[in-house]
Tab-separated table of C-alpha atoms in Angstrom:
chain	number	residue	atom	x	y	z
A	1	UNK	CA	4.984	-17.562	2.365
A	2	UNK	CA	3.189	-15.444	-0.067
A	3	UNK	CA	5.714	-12.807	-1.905
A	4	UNK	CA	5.418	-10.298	-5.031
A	5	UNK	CA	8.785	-9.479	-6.647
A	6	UNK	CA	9.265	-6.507	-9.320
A	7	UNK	CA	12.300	-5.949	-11.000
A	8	UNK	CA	15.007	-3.731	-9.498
A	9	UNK	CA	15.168	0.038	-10.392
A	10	UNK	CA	15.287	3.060	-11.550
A	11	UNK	CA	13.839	2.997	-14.422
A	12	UNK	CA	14.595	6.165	-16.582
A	13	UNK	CA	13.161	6.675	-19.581
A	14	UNK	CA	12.657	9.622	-22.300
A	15	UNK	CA	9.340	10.732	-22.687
A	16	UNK	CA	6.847	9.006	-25.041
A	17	UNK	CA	8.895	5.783	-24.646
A	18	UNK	CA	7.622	2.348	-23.621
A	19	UNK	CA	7.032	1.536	-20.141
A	20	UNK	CA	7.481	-1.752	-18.633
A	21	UNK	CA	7.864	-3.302	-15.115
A	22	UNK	CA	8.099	-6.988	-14.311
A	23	UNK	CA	6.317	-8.249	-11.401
A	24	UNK	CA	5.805	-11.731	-10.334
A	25	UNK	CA	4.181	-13.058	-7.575
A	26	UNK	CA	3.859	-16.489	-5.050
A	27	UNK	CA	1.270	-16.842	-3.381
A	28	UNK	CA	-1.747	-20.195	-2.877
A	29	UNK	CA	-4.765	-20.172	-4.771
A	30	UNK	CA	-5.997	-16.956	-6.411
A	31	UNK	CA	-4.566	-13.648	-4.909
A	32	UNK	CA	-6.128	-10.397	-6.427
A	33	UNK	CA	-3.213	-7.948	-8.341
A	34	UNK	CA	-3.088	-4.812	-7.891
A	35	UNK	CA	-0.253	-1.903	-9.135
A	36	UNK	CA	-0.383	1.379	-6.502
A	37	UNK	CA	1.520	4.433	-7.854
A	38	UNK	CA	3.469	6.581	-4.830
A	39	UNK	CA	4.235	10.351	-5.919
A	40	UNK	CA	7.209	11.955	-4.013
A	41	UNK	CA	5.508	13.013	-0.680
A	42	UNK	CA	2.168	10.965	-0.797
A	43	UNK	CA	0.586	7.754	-0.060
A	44	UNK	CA	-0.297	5.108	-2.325
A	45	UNK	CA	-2.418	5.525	-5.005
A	46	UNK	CA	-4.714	2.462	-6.751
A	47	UNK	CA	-3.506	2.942	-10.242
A	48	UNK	CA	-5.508	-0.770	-11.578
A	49	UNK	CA	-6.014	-3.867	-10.645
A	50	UNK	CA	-7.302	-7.804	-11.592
A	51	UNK	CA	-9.322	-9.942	-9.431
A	52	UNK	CA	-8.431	-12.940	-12.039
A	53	UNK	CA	-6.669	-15.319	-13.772
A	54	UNK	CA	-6.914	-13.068	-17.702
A	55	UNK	CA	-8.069	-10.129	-16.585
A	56	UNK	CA	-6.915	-6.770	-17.759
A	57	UNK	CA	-6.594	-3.937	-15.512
A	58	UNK	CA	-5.939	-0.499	-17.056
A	59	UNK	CA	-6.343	2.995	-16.105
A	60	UNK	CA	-4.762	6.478	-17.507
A	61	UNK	CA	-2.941	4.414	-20.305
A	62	UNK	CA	-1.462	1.858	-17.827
A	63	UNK	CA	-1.995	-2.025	-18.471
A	64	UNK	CA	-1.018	-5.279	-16.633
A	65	UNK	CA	-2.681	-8.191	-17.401
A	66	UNK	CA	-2.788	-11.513	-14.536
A	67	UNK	CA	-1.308	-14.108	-15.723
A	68	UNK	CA	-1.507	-17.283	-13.826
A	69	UNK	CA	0.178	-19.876	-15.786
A	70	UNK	CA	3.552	-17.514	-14.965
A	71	UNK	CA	2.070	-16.013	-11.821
A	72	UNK	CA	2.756	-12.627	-13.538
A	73	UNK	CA	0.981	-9.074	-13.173
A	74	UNK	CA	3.689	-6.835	-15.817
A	75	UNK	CA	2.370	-2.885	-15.738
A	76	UNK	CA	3.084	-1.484	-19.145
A	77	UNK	CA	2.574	1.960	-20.816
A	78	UNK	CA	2.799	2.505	-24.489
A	79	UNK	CA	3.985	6.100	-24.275
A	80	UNK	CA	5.182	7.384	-20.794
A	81	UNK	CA	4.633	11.039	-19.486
A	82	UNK	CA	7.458	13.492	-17.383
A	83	UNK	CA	4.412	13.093	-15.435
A	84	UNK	CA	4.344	9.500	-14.494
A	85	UNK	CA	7.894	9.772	-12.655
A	86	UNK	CA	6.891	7.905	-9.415
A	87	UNK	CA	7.614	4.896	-7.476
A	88	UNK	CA	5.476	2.077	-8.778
A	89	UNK	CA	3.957	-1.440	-6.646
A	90	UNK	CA	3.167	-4.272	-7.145
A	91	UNK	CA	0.910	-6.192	-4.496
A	92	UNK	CA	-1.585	-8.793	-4.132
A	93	UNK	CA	-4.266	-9.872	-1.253
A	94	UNK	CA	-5.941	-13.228	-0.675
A	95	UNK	CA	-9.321	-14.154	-1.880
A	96	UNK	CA	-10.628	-13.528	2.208
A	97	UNK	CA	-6.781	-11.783	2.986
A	98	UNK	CA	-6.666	-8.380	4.920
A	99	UNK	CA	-3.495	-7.822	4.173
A	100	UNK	CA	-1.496	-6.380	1.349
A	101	UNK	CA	1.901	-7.692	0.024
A	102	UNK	CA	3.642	-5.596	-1.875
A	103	UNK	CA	6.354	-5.483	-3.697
A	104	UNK	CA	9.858	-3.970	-2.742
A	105	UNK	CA	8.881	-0.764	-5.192
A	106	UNK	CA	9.817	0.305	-8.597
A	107	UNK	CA	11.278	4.016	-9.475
A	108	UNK	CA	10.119	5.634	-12.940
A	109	UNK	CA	11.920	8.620	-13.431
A	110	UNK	CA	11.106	10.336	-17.220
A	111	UNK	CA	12.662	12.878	-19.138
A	112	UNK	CA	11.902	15.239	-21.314
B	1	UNK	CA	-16.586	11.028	-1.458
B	2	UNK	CA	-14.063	12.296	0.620
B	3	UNK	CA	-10.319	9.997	0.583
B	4	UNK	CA	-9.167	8.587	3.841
B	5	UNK	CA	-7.898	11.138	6.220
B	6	UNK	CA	-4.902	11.007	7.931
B	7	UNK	CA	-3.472	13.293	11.190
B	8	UNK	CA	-1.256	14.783	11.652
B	9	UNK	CA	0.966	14.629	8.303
B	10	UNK	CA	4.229	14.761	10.484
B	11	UNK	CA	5.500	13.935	13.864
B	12	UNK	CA	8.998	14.757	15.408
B	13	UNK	CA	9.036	12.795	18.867
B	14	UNK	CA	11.956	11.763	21.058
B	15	UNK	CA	13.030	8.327	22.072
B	16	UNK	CA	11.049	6.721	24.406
B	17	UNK	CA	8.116	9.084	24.045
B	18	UNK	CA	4.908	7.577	22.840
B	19	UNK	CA	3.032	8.497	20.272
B	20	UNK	CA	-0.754	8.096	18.609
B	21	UNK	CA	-1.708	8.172	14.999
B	22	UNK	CA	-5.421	9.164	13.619
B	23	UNK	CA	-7.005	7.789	10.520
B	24	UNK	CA	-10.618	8.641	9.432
B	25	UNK	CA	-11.771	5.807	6.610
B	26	UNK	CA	-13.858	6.698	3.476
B	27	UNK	CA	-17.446	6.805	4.599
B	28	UNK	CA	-18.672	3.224	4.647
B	29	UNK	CA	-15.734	1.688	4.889
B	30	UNK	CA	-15.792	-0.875	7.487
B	31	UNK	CA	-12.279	-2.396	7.214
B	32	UNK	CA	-9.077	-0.005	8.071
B	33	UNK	CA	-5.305	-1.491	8.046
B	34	UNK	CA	-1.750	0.049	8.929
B	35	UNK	CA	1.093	-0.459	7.190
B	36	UNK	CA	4.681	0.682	7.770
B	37	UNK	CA	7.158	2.004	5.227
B	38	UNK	CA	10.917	2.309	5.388
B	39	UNK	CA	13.275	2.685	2.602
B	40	UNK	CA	14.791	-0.336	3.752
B	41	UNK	CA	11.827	-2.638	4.469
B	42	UNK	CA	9.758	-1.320	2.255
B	43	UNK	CA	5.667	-1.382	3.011
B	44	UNK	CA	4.912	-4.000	5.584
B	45	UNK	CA	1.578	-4.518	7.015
B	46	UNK	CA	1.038	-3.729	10.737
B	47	UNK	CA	-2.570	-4.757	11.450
B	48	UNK	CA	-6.164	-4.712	10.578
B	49	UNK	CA	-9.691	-3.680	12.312
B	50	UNK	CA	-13.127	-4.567	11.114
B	51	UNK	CA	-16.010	-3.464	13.428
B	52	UNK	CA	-13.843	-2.532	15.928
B	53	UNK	CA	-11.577	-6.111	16.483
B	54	UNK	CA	-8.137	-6.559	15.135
B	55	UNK	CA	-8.661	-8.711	12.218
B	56	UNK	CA	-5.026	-9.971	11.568
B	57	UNK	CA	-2.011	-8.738	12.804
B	58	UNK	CA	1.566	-8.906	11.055
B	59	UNK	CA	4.709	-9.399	12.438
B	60	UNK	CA	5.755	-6.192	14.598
B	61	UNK	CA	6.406	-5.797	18.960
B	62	UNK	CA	3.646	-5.135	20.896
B	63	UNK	CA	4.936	-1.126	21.240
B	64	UNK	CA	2.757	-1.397	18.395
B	65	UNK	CA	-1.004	-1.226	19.148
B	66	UNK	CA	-4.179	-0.006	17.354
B	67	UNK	CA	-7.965	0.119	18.011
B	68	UNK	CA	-11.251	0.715	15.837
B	69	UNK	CA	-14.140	2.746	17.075
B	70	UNK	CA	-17.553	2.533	16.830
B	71	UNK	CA	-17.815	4.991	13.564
B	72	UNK	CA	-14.848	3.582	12.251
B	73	UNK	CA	-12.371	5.950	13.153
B	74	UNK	CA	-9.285	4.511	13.754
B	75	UNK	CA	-5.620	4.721	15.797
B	76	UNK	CA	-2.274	3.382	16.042
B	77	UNK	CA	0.074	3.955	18.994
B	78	UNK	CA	3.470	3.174	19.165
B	79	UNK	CA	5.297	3.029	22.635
B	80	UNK	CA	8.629	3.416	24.344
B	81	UNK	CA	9.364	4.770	20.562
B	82	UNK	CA	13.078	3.689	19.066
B	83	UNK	CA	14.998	5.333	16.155
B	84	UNK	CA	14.097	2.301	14.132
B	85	UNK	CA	10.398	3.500	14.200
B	86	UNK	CA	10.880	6.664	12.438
B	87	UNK	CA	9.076	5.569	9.109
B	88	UNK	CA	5.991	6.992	7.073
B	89	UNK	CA	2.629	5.274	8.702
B	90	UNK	CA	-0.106	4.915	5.675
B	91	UNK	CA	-3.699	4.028	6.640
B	92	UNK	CA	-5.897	1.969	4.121
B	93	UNK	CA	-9.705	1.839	4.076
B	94	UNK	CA	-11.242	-0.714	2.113
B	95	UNK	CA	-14.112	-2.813	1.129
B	96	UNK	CA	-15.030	-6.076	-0.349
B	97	UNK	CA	-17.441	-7.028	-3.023
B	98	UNK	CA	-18.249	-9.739	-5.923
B	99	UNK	CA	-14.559	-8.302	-7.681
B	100	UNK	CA	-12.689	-8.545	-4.399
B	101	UNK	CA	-10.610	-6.594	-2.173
B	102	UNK	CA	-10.000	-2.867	-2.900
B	103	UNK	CA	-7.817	-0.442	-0.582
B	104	UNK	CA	-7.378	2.930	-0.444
B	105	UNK	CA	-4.372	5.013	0.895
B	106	UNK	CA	-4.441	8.032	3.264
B	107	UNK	CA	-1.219	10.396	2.758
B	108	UNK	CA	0.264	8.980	5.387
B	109	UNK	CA	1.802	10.440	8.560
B	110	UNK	CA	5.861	10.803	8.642
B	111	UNK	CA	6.860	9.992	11.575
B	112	UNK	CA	10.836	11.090	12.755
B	113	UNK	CA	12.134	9.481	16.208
B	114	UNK	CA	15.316	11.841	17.273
């Protein structure tokens, strides 16, 4: 079955370091990518996405690019913020899906 | 626009109680999903409702239940409620255009079964 994999955490980091988490995916034909960002307390936030194979999401200085020769959706940051300390998702949903698979979850946790 | 909505933001309930969770989708959203989320099993998907019929349906009992209504308003109920349901409930509202699928998150309700 379908399945989205990120790499194991926590990721700490000092501030204004570089930011990235590995996510890889299986799924049948072409799944849209999306990374959701979870602040302590909260629900899921959209923080970008890509709808196919090349495409570049980015949004508030995040990037992941869909890469389907590796079936790979990385979310990168040149120059993380105490402010980004969250848990970070990776997910993906079929072309005519209704349902979200995420990830198991990634914890950023930055310091100043 | 106003986000989705999500009541109430915490539960406390008992065993074998039932209970019933409320989500209000972003205004013209037609599609609204549930998802479960447990530090051990992370977010799994519960079910989905487009104009009011359950769309798909993942892998959970049938103590787990849901409807749609008319304006798009919809509920989750969870019966004869076990320990193992405690868990934060997050409603997504979504639509889908030309550049797919896009879902967006209530806050969730935390649910604790003592």
């Amino acid at each position: 079955g379908d399945s989205v994999t990120q790499m194991e955490g926590p990721v700490t980091l000092s501030e204004e370091a570089f930011l990235t988490i590995n996510c890889t995916y299986t799924a049948t034909g072409y799944p849209s990518l999306f990374w959701y960002v979870q602040y302590p307390g909260e629900g899921l936030q959209l923080l970008l996405k890509a709808t196919k194979a090349d495409d570049k999401g980015s949004n508030k200085g995040f990037e992941a690019t869909y890469r389907k020769e590796t079936t790979s959706f990385h979310l990168e940051k040149g120059s993380v913020q105490v402010s980004d300390s969250a848990v970070y998702f990776c997910a993906l949903i079929h072309q005519a899906g209704t349902a979200l698979i995420f990830g198991k979850g990634t914890t950023l946790s930055v310091s100043s | 626009k106003a986000g989705v909505t999500q009541t109430p933001r915490y539960l406390i309930k008992t065993r074998g109680q039932q209970v019933t969770l409320s989500c209000s989708p972003i205004s013209g959203h037609r599609s609204v999903s549930w998802y479960q989320q447990t530090p051990g099993q992370g977010l799994q998907f519960l079910f989905e409702y487009f104009s009011e019929t359950q769309r798909n349906k993942g892998n959970f009992p049938g103590r787990f239940s849901g409807r749609q209504f008319s304006n798009s308003r919809s509920e989750m109920n969870v019966s004869t409620l076990e320990l193992g349901d405690s868990a934060l409930y997050l409603c997504a509202s979504s639509f889908t255009r030309g550049g797919g699928t896009e879902a967006f998150f209530g806050q969730g309700t935390r649910l604790t079964v003592v």
